[in-house]
Tab-separated table of C-alpha atoms in Angstrom:
chain	number	residue	atom	x	y	z
A	795	LEU	CA	96.510	-10.560	-69.579
A	796	LYS	CA	95.152	-13.503	-67.652
A	797	LEU	CA	97.857	-13.248	-65.148
A	798	GLN	CA	97.250	-9.588	-64.763
A	799	PHE	CA	93.534	-10.206	-64.197
A	800	LEU	CA	94.163	-12.898	-61.653
A	801	TYR	CA	96.675	-10.563	-59.902
A	802	PHE	CA	93.835	-7.969	-59.828
A	803	ILE	CA	91.362	-10.360	-58.260
A	804	VAL	CA	93.878	-11.504	-55.653
A	805	MET	CA	94.840	-7.831	-54.807
A	806	HIS	CA	91.186	-6.940	-54.550
A	807	LYS	CA	90.504	-9.802	-52.132
A	808	MET	CA	93.411	-8.667	-50.001
A	809	SER	CA	92.055	-5.179	-49.960
A	810	VAL	CA	88.722	-6.345	-48.802
A	811	PHE	CA	90.137	-8.392	-45.935
A	812	SER	CA	92.452	-5.591	-45.029
A	813	ARG	CA	89.500	-3.304	-44.615
A	814	LEU	CA	87.877	-5.886	-42.418
A	815	LYS	CA	90.912	-6.309	-40.175
A	816	GLY	CA	89.834	-5.961	-36.471
A	817	LYS	CA	86.239	-6.480	-37.278
A	818	GLY	CA	86.067	-10.160	-36.159
A	819	LYS	CA	82.382	-10.678	-36.470
A	820	ALA	CA	82.133	-9.225	-40.034
A	821	LEU	CA	85.352	-11.171	-41.038
A	822	GLN	CA	83.812	-14.398	-39.809
A	823	GLN	CA	80.613	-13.796	-41.926
A	824	LEU	CA	82.761	-12.996	-44.951
A	825	ARG	CA	85.156	-15.729	-44.801
A	826	HIS	CA	83.454	-17.602	-47.574
A	827	VAL	CA	84.504	-14.934	-49.904
A	828	HIS	CA	88.103	-16.238	-49.481
A	829	ASP	CA	87.474	-19.393	-51.507
A	830	HIS	CA	89.883	-19.822	-54.390
A	831	LYS	CA	87.709	-22.261	-56.549
A	832	ILE	CA	87.372	-19.644	-59.282
A	833	LEU	CA	84.887	-20.623	-62.004
A	834	TYR	CA	86.851	-19.637	-64.987
A	835	GLU	CA	84.549	-21.213	-67.338
A	836	SER	CA	81.609	-18.966	-66.651
A	837	ASP	CA	82.851	-15.828	-64.801
A	838	PRO	CA	86.396	-15.366	-63.435
A	839	THR	CA	84.997	-13.191	-60.720
A	840	ILE	CA	82.795	-15.726	-59.192
A	841	VAL	CA	83.672	-18.088	-56.317
A	842	ARG	CA	81.722	-20.671	-54.477
A	843	PRO	CA	81.384	-19.718	-50.799
A	844	ALA	CA	82.703	-22.360	-48.505
A	845	ASN	CA	79.509	-22.735	-46.500
A	846	ARG	CA	76.708	-21.927	-48.847
A	847	ASP	CA	75.120	-23.308	-51.866
A	848	SER	CA	75.036	-19.906	-53.651
A	849	PHE	CA	77.669	-18.032	-55.481
A	850	MET	CA	79.090	-14.694	-54.356
A	851	SER	CA	81.631	-12.502	-56.412
A	852	PRO	CA	84.753	-11.393	-54.478
A	853	LEU	CA	84.102	-8.040	-56.050
A	854	SER	CA	80.778	-7.793	-54.032
A	855	SER	CA	80.660	-5.174	-51.341
A	856	VAL	CA	81.305	-6.112	-47.841
A	857	ARG	CA	77.861	-5.441	-46.687
A	858	MET	CA	76.231	-7.333	-49.460
A	859	ALA	CA	78.495	-10.355	-48.791
A	860	ALA	CA	77.498	-10.412	-45.258
A	861	VAL	CA	73.798	-10.723	-45.861
A	862	GLU	CA	72.364	-14.041	-44.767
A	863	PRO	CA	70.933	-16.285	-47.611
A	864	SER	CA	67.165	-16.114	-47.932
A	865	VAL	CA	65.243	-18.904	-46.256
A	866	PHE	CA	62.559	-18.592	-49.023
A	867	ALA	CA	65.086	-19.288	-51.802
A	868	GLU	CA	66.473	-22.172	-49.932
A	869	PHE	CA	63.170	-23.864	-49.440
A	870	THR	CA	61.820	-23.000	-52.880
A	871	ASP	CA	64.913	-24.745	-54.410
A	872	LEU	CA	64.315	-27.813	-52.113
A	873	ALA	CA	60.600	-27.869	-53.031
A	874	ILE	CA	61.480	-27.876	-56.820
A	875	LYS	CA	64.173	-30.696	-56.192
A	876	HIS	CA	61.515	-32.908	-54.510
A	877	ASN	CA	58.544	-31.857	-56.678
A	878	ALA	CA	56.834	-30.879	-53.362
A	879	ILE	CA	53.712	-28.797	-52.926
A	880	ASN	CA	55.026	-25.454	-51.822
A	881	LEU	CA	52.951	-24.061	-49.043
A	882	GLY	CA	55.821	-21.992	-47.917
A	883	ALA	CA	55.635	-19.655	-50.922
A	884	GLY	CA	53.587	-16.454	-49.953
A	885	PHE	CA	51.531	-16.140	-53.143
A	886	PRO	CA	48.318	-17.470	-54.525
A	887	ASN	CA	48.384	-20.315	-57.155
A	888	TYR	CA	44.992	-19.532	-58.615
A	889	PRO	CA	44.065	-16.789	-61.271
A	890	ILE	CA	43.652	-13.254	-60.443
A	891	PRO	CA	39.940	-11.864	-60.721
A	892	ASP	CA	38.581	-11.393	-64.125
A	893	PHE	CA	37.931	-7.719	-63.493
A	894	VAL	CA	41.625	-7.188	-62.596
A	895	LYS	CA	42.623	-8.857	-65.988
A	896	ASP	CA	40.214	-6.561	-67.711
A	897	ALA	CA	41.673	-3.492	-66.024
A	898	ALA	CA	45.056	-4.629	-67.300
A	899	HIS	CA	43.824	-5.120	-70.892
A	900	GLU	CA	42.090	-1.728	-70.745
A	901	ALA	CA	45.354	-0.009	-69.569
A	902	ILE	CA	47.431	-1.699	-72.266
A	903	SER	CA	44.934	-0.791	-74.948
A	904	SER	CA	45.032	2.880	-73.816
A	905	ASP	CA	48.640	3.047	-74.415
A	906	HIS	CA	49.952	3.935	-70.939
A	907	ASN	CA	53.444	2.553	-71.801
A	908	GLN	CA	55.759	5.520	-71.089
A	909	TYR	CA	57.332	6.806	-67.975
A	910	THR	CA	55.216	8.552	-65.424
A	911	ARG	CA	56.040	10.647	-62.412
A	912	PRO	CA	58.277	8.904	-59.815
A	913	ALA	CA	55.730	9.448	-56.972
A	914	GLY	CA	53.043	7.541	-58.949
A	915	HIS	CA	50.682	8.011	-61.897
A	916	PRO	CA	48.134	10.677	-61.503
A	917	LEU	CA	45.255	8.282	-61.968
A	918	LEU	CA	46.428	5.971	-59.294
A	919	VAL	CA	47.508	8.481	-56.671
A	920	GLY	CA	44.263	10.336	-57.134
A	921	CYS	CA	42.368	7.101	-56.598
A	922	LEU	CA	44.381	6.032	-53.544
A	923	ALA	CA	44.101	9.448	-51.897
A	924	SER	CA	40.381	9.436	-52.319
A	925	TYR	CA	39.845	5.905	-51.098
A	926	TYR	CA	42.159	6.005	-48.083
A	927	THR	CA	41.053	9.505	-46.918
A	928	ASP	CA	38.193	7.915	-45.108
A	929	LEU	CA	40.182	4.961	-43.745
A	930	PHE	CA	42.861	7.258	-42.212
A	931	GLU	CA	39.993	9.765	-41.160
A	932	ARG	CA	41.982	12.652	-42.552
A	933	HIS	CA	42.457	14.322	-45.945
A	934	ILE	CA	45.245	12.921	-47.911
A	935	CYS	CA	47.072	15.056	-50.532
A	936	LYS	CA	47.531	12.951	-53.790
A	937	ASP	CA	50.579	15.030	-54.692
A	938	THR	CA	52.598	14.966	-51.598
A	939	GLU	CA	51.345	12.313	-49.154
A	940	VAL	CA	51.133	9.177	-51.178
A	941	ALA	CA	53.842	7.411	-53.294
A	942	VAL	CA	53.575	4.467	-55.582
A	943	VAL	CA	56.590	2.208	-55.604
A	944	GLY	CA	57.619	-1.425	-56.902
A	945	GLY	CA	55.748	-3.444	-54.333
A	946	ALA	CA	55.791	-3.347	-50.461
A	947	THR	CA	59.450	-4.728	-50.409
A	948	ASN	CA	60.664	-1.889	-52.485
A	949	ALA	CA	58.714	0.530	-50.131
A	950	ILE	CA	60.650	-1.022	-47.143
A	951	PHE	CA	63.915	-0.840	-48.860
A	952	SER	CA	63.352	2.708	-50.236
A	953	ALA	CA	62.132	3.916	-46.644
A	954	VAL	CA	65.277	2.499	-44.930
A	955	MET	CA	67.565	3.897	-47.510
A	956	ALA	CA	65.830	7.381	-47.185
A	957	LEU	CA	65.741	7.515	-43.485
A	958	VAL	CA	68.586	5.334	-41.984
A	959	ASP	CA	72.214	6.219	-41.534
A	960	PRO	CA	75.176	4.071	-40.706
A	961	GLY	CA	75.228	3.550	-36.893
A	962	ASP	CA	71.487	3.971	-36.564
A	963	GLU	CA	69.228	1.242	-35.125
A	964	VAL	CA	66.068	-0.221	-36.494
A	965	VAL	CA	63.860	-1.973	-34.066
A	966	CYS	CA	61.522	-4.788	-35.538
A	967	ILE	CA	58.702	-6.499	-33.714
A	968	GLU	CA	59.491	-10.363	-34.058
A	969	PRO	CA	58.963	-12.543	-35.915
A	970	TYR	CA	59.496	-10.322	-38.981
A	971	PHE	CA	59.735	-10.420	-42.598
A	972	ASP	CA	63.415	-10.239	-43.739
A	973	ALA	CA	63.258	-7.098	-45.960
A	974	PRO	CA	63.886	-4.450	-43.378
A	975	LYS	CA	66.786	-6.302	-41.808
A	976	ILE	CA	68.449	-6.820	-45.241
A	977	ALA	CA	68.026	-3.094	-46.137
A	978	THR	CA	69.265	-2.128	-42.628
A	979	ASP	CA	72.386	-4.309	-42.961
A	980	LEU	CA	73.187	-2.837	-46.329
A	981	MET	CA	72.909	0.677	-44.862
A	982	GLY	CA	75.531	-0.252	-42.085
A	983	ALA	CA	72.866	0.099	-39.324
A	984	THR	CA	71.904	-2.382	-36.687
A	985	THR	CA	68.552	-4.475	-36.476
A	986	LYS	CA	67.130	-5.056	-32.902
A	987	GLY	CA	64.275	-7.597	-32.395
A	988	VAL	CA	61.570	-7.253	-29.783
A	989	PRO	CA	59.591	-10.547	-29.769
A	990	LEU	CA	55.871	-11.225	-29.565
A	991	ARG	CA	55.583	-13.903	-26.888
A	992	ALA	CA	52.919	-16.647	-25.966
A	993	ASP	CA	53.051	-19.246	-23.364
A	994	TRP	CA	51.185	-21.657	-25.635
A	995	ALA	CA	49.268	-20.106	-28.455
A	996	THR	CA	46.263	-21.574	-30.124
A	997	GLY	CA	45.235	-18.484	-31.863
A	998	SER	CA	47.294	-15.490	-33.149
A	999	ALA	CA	45.732	-13.078	-30.534
A	1000	ASP	CA	47.615	-15.135	-27.907
A	1001	TRP	CA	50.985	-13.480	-29.191
A	1002	LYS	CA	51.567	-10.334	-27.153
A	1003	LEU	CA	54.033	-7.473	-27.262
A	1004	ASN	CA	55.675	-6.602	-23.935
A	1005	LEU	CA	55.768	-2.770	-23.926
A	1006	SER	CA	58.522	-2.731	-21.304
A	1007	GLU	CA	60.663	-4.937	-23.683
A	1008	LEU	CA	59.844	-2.561	-26.475
A	1009	GLU	CA	60.768	0.550	-24.400
A	1010	ALA	CA	64.105	-1.164	-23.429
A	1011	ALA	CA	65.010	-1.785	-27.130
A	1012	LEU	CA	64.456	1.788	-28.170
A	1013	SER	CA	67.192	4.452	-27.642
A	1014	ASP	CA	68.582	7.628	-28.930
A	1015	LYS	CA	70.188	5.633	-31.697
A	1016	THR	CA	66.729	4.196	-33.018
A	1017	LYS	CA	65.563	5.617	-36.228
A	1018	LEU	CA	62.676	3.174	-37.318
A	1019	LEU	CA	60.293	0.976	-35.526
A	1020	VAL	CA	58.919	-1.607	-38.001
A	1021	LEU	CA	55.481	-2.833	-37.321
A	1022	ASN	CA	53.327	-5.389	-39.233
A	1023	THR	CA	49.585	-5.738	-38.864
A	1024	PRO	CA	47.952	-8.139	-39.898
A	1025	HIS	CA	51.256	-9.823	-38.967
A	1026	ASN	CA	53.405	-12.280	-40.933
A	1027	PRO	CA	53.849	-14.972	-40.003
A	1028	THR	CA	51.687	-15.169	-36.882
A	1029	GLY	CA	48.510	-13.733	-38.337
A	1030	LYS	CA	48.196	-11.489	-35.426
A	1031	VAL	CA	45.888	-8.416	-35.853
A	1032	PHE	CA	47.024	-5.605	-33.381
A	1033	SER	CA	43.993	-4.186	-31.564
A	1034	LYS	CA	43.540	-0.418	-31.197
A	1035	GLU	CA	44.430	-0.803	-27.530
A	1036	GLU	CA	47.746	-2.484	-28.471
A	1037	LEU	CA	48.643	0.226	-31.016
A	1038	VAL	CA	47.843	2.885	-28.484
A	1039	GLY	CA	50.218	1.248	-26.000
A	1040	ILE	CA	53.056	1.356	-28.671
A	1041	ALA	CA	52.244	4.950	-29.499
A	1042	LYS	CA	52.504	5.796	-25.833
A	1043	VAL	CA	55.934	4.334	-25.543
A	1044	LEU	CA	57.059	6.230	-28.620
A	1045	GLU	CA	56.210	9.593	-27.030
A	1046	LYS	CA	59.558	9.167	-25.136
A	1047	PHE	CA	61.461	8.764	-28.459
A	1048	PRO	CA	60.263	11.629	-30.738
A	1049	GLN	CA	63.051	10.768	-33.412
A	1050	VAL	CA	61.553	7.417	-34.106
A	1051	VAL	CA	59.575	7.002	-37.351
A	1052	VAL	CA	57.092	4.020	-37.561
A	1053	LEU	CA	57.256	1.899	-40.693
A	1054	SER	CA	53.855	0.162	-40.619
A	1055	ASP	CA	53.560	-2.740	-43.042
A	1056	GLU	CA	49.811	-3.287	-43.602
A	1057	VAL	CA	49.655	-5.198	-46.810
A	1058	TYR	CA	47.089	-7.723	-45.549
A	1059	GLU	CA	44.697	-4.982	-44.567
A	1060	HIS	CA	41.726	-6.657	-46.389
A	1061	MET	CA	42.466	-10.125	-45.012
A	1062	VAL	CA	41.169	-9.784	-41.310
A	1063	TYR	CA	38.928	-12.601	-40.218
A	1064	GLU	CA	38.511	-11.748	-36.466
A	1065	GLY	CA	38.764	-8.128	-35.119
A	1066	THR	CA	39.235	-4.961	-37.069
A	1067	HIS	CA	42.202	-3.581	-38.951
A	1068	GLU	CA	43.501	-0.545	-37.153
A	1069	ARG	CA	45.994	1.936	-38.602
A	1070	ILE	CA	48.434	3.370	-36.124
A	1071	ALA	CA	48.842	6.555	-38.354
A	1072	SER	CA	45.221	7.296	-37.422
A	1073	LEU	CA	46.105	7.631	-33.718
A	1074	PRO	CA	46.569	11.170	-32.306
A	1075	GLY	CA	50.020	12.513	-33.054
A	1076	MET	CA	51.051	9.428	-35.108
A	1077	TRP	CA	50.463	10.597	-38.784
A	1078	ASP	CA	53.477	12.863	-38.688
A	1079	ARG	CA	55.906	10.067	-37.810
A	1080	THR	CA	54.478	7.032	-39.706
A	1081	LEU	CA	54.826	5.614	-43.154
A	1082	SER	CA	51.960	3.102	-43.864
A	1083	ILE	CA	52.692	0.496	-46.635
A	1084	TYR	CA	50.099	-1.406	-48.715
A	1085	SER	CA	50.167	-3.674	-51.738
A	1086	ALA	CA	48.039	-4.038	-54.792
A	1087	GLY	CA	49.815	-7.445	-55.386
A	1088	LYS	CA	48.318	-8.762	-52.067
A	1089	THR	CA	44.988	-6.986	-52.446
A	1090	PHE	CA	44.292	-8.394	-56.067
A	1091	SER	CA	46.311	-11.613	-55.801
A	1092	ALA	CA	48.756	-10.272	-58.371
A	1093	THR	CA	52.010	-10.361	-56.463
A	1094	GLY	CA	54.054	-10.382	-59.712
A	1095	TRP	CA	52.715	-6.956	-60.669
A	1096	ARG	CA	54.943	-5.316	-58.002
A	1097	VAL	CA	52.663	-2.336	-57.143
A	1098	GLY	CA	52.854	-0.921	-53.682
A	1099	TYR	CA	51.875	2.302	-52.241
A	1100	VAL	CA	52.906	4.368	-49.217
A	1101	PHE	CA	51.065	6.988	-47.135
A	1102	GLY	CA	52.614	9.573	-44.797
A	1103	PRO	CA	53.451	13.203	-44.175
A	1104	SER	CA	55.329	14.912	-47.109
A	1105	PRO	CA	58.613	15.284	-45.224
A	1106	LEU	CA	58.825	11.448	-44.995
A	1107	ILE	CA	57.297	10.690	-48.561
A	1108	LEU	CA	59.749	13.125	-50.452
A	1109	PRO	CA	63.012	11.192	-49.459
A	1110	LEU	CA	61.398	7.904	-50.041
A	1111	VAL	CA	60.336	8.988	-53.423
A	1112	ARG	CA	63.784	10.253	-54.282
A	1113	VAL	CA	65.424	6.778	-53.338
A	1114	HIS	CA	62.704	5.101	-55.554
A	1115	GLN	CA	63.398	7.546	-58.403
A	1116	ALA	CA	67.181	6.713	-58.269
A	1117	SER	CA	66.523	2.946	-58.278
A	1118	ASN	CA	63.432	2.351	-60.488
A	1119	PHE	CA	62.459	5.855	-61.472
A	1120	CYS	CA	58.758	4.782	-61.492
A	1121	THR	CA	56.656	1.790	-61.183
A	1122	PRO	CA	55.326	0.488	-64.451
A	1123	SER	CA	52.761	3.015	-65.794
A	1124	VAL	CA	50.384	0.406	-67.301
A	1125	LEU	CA	50.283	-1.510	-64.100
A	1126	GLN	CA	49.528	1.599	-62.215
A	1127	VAL	CA	46.605	2.592	-64.434
A	1128	ALA	CA	45.404	-0.994	-64.183
A	1129	THR	CA	45.508	-0.848	-60.426
A	1130	ALA	CA	43.576	2.388	-60.390
A	1131	ASN	CA	40.831	0.900	-62.587
A	1132	ALA	CA	40.689	-2.313	-60.548
A	1133	MET	CA	40.538	-0.418	-57.260
A	1134	ASN	CA	37.593	1.703	-58.464
A	1135	HIS	CA	35.834	-1.414	-59.690
A	1136	ALA	CA	36.552	-3.254	-56.645
A	1137	VAL	CA	34.790	-0.802	-54.405
A	1138	LYS	CA	31.729	-0.978	-56.628
A	1139	ILE	CA	31.265	-4.862	-56.304
A	1140	ASN	CA	32.262	-5.223	-52.673
A	1141	TYR	CA	35.293	-7.171	-53.750
A	1142	PHE	CA	37.203	-6.653	-50.480
A	1143	ASP	CA	34.430	-8.484	-48.576
A	1144	ASP	CA	34.668	-11.297	-50.993
A	1145	LEU	CA	38.398	-11.467	-50.721
A	1146	ARG	CA	38.213	-11.726	-46.990
A	1147	ASP	CA	35.364	-14.476	-47.056
A	1148	THR	CA	37.319	-16.516	-49.705
A	1149	LEU	CA	40.572	-16.520	-47.632
A	1150	LYS	CA	38.835	-17.221	-44.317
A	1151	ALA	CA	37.361	-20.303	-45.827
A	1152	LYS	CA	40.722	-21.360	-47.005
A	1153	ARG	CA	42.228	-20.645	-43.580
A	1154	ASP	CA	39.603	-22.843	-41.935
A	1155	LYS	CA	40.113	-25.638	-44.507
A	1156	LEU	CA	43.868	-25.788	-43.970
A	1157	ALA	CA	43.450	-25.613	-40.286
A	1158	GLY	CA	41.164	-28.732	-40.299
A	1159	LEU	CA	43.278	-30.592	-42.557
A	1160	LEU	CA	46.404	-29.959	-40.448
A	1161	ARG	CA	44.596	-31.173	-37.332
A	1162	LEU	CA	43.473	-34.319	-39.262
A	1163	ALA	CA	47.211	-34.800	-40.010
A	1164	SER	CA	47.928	-34.596	-36.201
A	1165	LEU	CA	49.598	-31.078	-36.362
A	1166	GLU	CA	48.275	-28.212	-34.355
A	1167	PRO	CA	47.654	-24.929	-36.224
A	1168	ILE	CA	47.710	-21.539	-34.428
A	1169	LEU	CA	44.575	-19.949	-36.156
A	1170	PRO	CA	45.452	-16.559	-37.540
A	1171	GLN	CA	43.151	-13.560	-37.228
A	1172	GLY	CA	44.398	-12.119	-40.614
A	1173	GLY	CA	46.936	-12.525	-43.425
A	1174	TYR	CA	47.315	-15.698	-45.242
A	1175	PHE	CA	49.905	-17.537	-43.225
A	1176	MET	CA	49.453	-19.951	-40.521
A	1177	LEU	CA	51.965	-20.998	-37.779
A	1178	THR	CA	51.704	-24.647	-36.909
A	1179	ASP	CA	53.081	-26.525	-33.966
A	1180	THR	CA	55.182	-29.483	-34.741
A	1181	THR	CA	56.064	-30.842	-31.288
A	1182	LYS	CA	54.356	-34.168	-32.192
A	1183	ILE	CA	56.980	-34.825	-34.837
A	1184	ALA	CA	59.503	-37.045	-32.992
A	1185	MET	CA	62.931	-36.669	-34.356
A	1186	GLN	CA	66.369	-36.975	-33.245
A	1187	HIS	CA	68.174	-33.541	-32.761
A	1188	PRO	CA	71.325	-32.791	-31.049
A	1189	HIS	CA	69.626	-29.815	-28.998
A	1190	PRO	CA	66.573	-30.246	-26.857
A	1191	MET	CA	63.597	-28.212	-28.090
A	1192	TRP	CA	63.824	-24.568	-27.083
A	1193	HIS	CA	67.321	-25.076	-25.575
A	1194	ALA	CA	69.474	-24.602	-28.692
A	1195	PRO	CA	72.520	-22.139	-28.242
A	1196	GLU	CA	71.909	-18.767	-29.735
A	1197	ASP	CA	74.793	-19.006	-32.149
A	1198	LEU	CA	73.524	-22.227	-33.796
A	1199	PRO	CA	73.322	-21.685	-37.524
A	1200	LEU	CA	69.827	-21.506	-38.863
A	1201	PRO	CA	70.133	-24.534	-41.172
A	1202	GLU	CA	71.015	-26.654	-37.969
A	1203	ARG	CA	67.964	-25.638	-36.036
A	1204	ARG	CA	65.140	-28.152	-35.239
A	1205	ASP	CA	62.442	-26.195	-37.254
A	1206	PHE	CA	64.798	-26.281	-40.347
A	1207	ALA	CA	65.090	-30.005	-39.893
A	1208	VAL	CA	61.417	-30.458	-39.645
A	1209	CYS	CA	60.669	-28.588	-42.691
A	1210	ARG	CA	63.345	-30.397	-44.652
A	1211	ILE	CA	61.741	-33.704	-43.521
A	1212	LEU	CA	58.377	-32.445	-44.609
A	1213	THR	CA	59.670	-31.491	-48.008
A	1214	GLU	CA	61.854	-34.595	-48.648
A	1215	LYS	CA	59.663	-37.222	-47.169
A	1216	ALA	CA	56.167	-35.890	-47.467
A	1217	GLY	CA	56.466	-33.737	-50.480
A	1218	VAL	CA	55.036	-30.686	-48.687
A	1219	THR	CA	57.136	-27.478	-48.051
A	1220	ALA	CA	56.617	-25.101	-45.139
A	1221	ILE	CA	58.949	-22.324	-43.916
A	1222	PRO	CA	60.866	-22.703	-40.479
A	1223	ALA	CA	59.728	-19.876	-38.179
A	1224	SER	CA	63.229	-19.164	-36.534
A	1225	ALA	CA	64.331	-17.457	-39.797
A	1226	PHE	CA	62.016	-14.572	-38.676
A	1227	TYR	CA	63.929	-13.941	-35.450
A	1228	ALA	CA	67.087	-12.457	-34.290
A	1229	PRO	CA	69.640	-15.066	-33.010
A	1230	GLU	CA	68.769	-14.528	-29.266
A	1231	HIS	CA	65.045	-15.245	-29.793
A	1232	ARG	CA	65.108	-18.019	-32.341
A	1233	HIS	CA	64.469	-20.675	-29.729
A	1234	ILE	CA	60.937	-19.357	-29.339
A	1235	THR	CA	59.841	-21.092	-32.553
A	1236	ASP	CA	61.840	-24.237	-32.476
A	1237	SER	CA	58.548	-26.036	-32.773
A	1238	LEU	CA	56.776	-23.953	-35.366
A	1239	ALA	CA	56.421	-23.959	-39.136
A	1240	ARG	CA	54.729	-21.526	-41.326
A	1241	PHE	CA	52.199	-22.648	-43.933
A	1242	CYS	CA	50.549	-20.541	-46.609
A	1243	PHE	CA	46.734	-21.027	-47.255
A	1244	CYS	CA	46.122	-18.739	-50.311
A	1245	LYS	CA	46.092	-21.887	-52.599
A	1246	THR	CA	43.405	-23.725	-54.445
A	1247	ASP	CA	41.381	-26.206	-52.367
A	1248	GLU	CA	42.749	-29.058	-54.434
A	1249	THR	CA	46.462	-27.876	-53.480
A	1250	LEU	CA	45.467	-27.808	-49.773
A	1251	GLU	CA	43.788	-31.200	-49.968
A	1252	SER	CA	46.778	-32.751	-51.884
A	1253	ALA	CA	49.159	-31.379	-49.302
A	1254	TYR	CA	47.142	-33.143	-46.526
A	1255	HIS	CA	47.030	-36.487	-48.386
A	1256	ARG	CA	50.795	-36.320	-48.905
A	1257	ILE	CA	51.530	-35.856	-45.318
A	1258	VAL	CA	49.170	-38.629	-44.242
A	1259	ARG	CA	50.520	-40.922	-46.733
A	1260	SER	CA	54.175	-40.154	-46.233
A	1261	GLY	CA	54.580	-42.580	-43.270
A	1262	LEU	CA	55.906	-39.690	-41.125
A	1263	GLY	CA	52.971	-40.208	-38.814
A	1264	SER	CA	54.572	-43.415	-37.387
A	1265	GLN	CA	57.351	-41.154	-36.065
A	1266	TRP	CA	54.982	-38.806	-34.320
A	1267	VAL	CA	54.217	-38.831	-30.568
């Protein structure tokens, strides 16, 4: 039986590589599957990839095996290994507000513990439709134009699964969160990046989108344009003028749907949060994504919601129904209760003011540590210039070859040094770009400031006391 089982595994591997014959690039990405070090003790289907620290089953799909490892998982593991303060992780390390806890207790006590409708619990969709009707400046139907899903990542995944076919193209404004690219890869479609550019940014408003580059990236094959405002990781808040410019370009490509990730809507410190779906002609071609986890500092709740026209909401809900069926009912009711209370006590203003103070605190501490923050207009991430960190690297800054693996890039090396020697973890920014644009952020690292003041101060003292300053220029 053991021999038969091993024969099955070998034949399956041969079948996989036979299907890949002639597809050189995919074959190169999947070569790690052809590792014969089978871990019989734990699972005879598991092999260790030749060039990764994770495990991948030879029975995994070709598309899944080709997905790049997560930079967040890599640096989280490194932070744990070195007992580092993790300022790369994008979640608060302080308690959620008491009124949010009370809302959860009330929902549990009220026995909201069974399945609800896949598109969202009636209490929550009714609350959301009422609240966002004014923000979108149009009536929103609670039954057909809003969907509740398992967090913003699930919303992105469900949208891509619902709307994108193999061979389609998804255009992302770079730098971008990796969720849409992963979903696009799994669908057999192609991701194209259009970068924000800045000659030398001191604030996130300095990052600009070249509309000619955007238009050149779009084509008859484009199905989705992924937009993020306030933007992760730059903190840029797109102005109404900038959004109008994007909408004008899209008039030439009527088949393109906008996937607008707006989860940091209540974290705008300079400027105003504008919604592209509110512009003339854009509601019918836009899915707007929001997150209770971000709004209420409860990222583990995994409650997100999407607004859009019913022809786009319906297929998204069907994907969500097939994967999760519904988001946990008790947390949906808790979110509705918390949302209603938040409006009464002006919580959203308090959230903005609290995070603005933390932004300013981290920026000041980084400057004291001889690093140069790029002050974000919104969100809770801050890109920081690291050119003062003098380190030996085989490639001059901004001149590394396009095909240089991510772990070998300068910003990855800097973030490893910060973690290993200073005990402070940041995320290398090049992970948010397509290979041809990764050189743009060779000198940048992303820090998260939604942490307690004690955590931010401890991170500063660790950097200063690490001795790394003697290597800086």
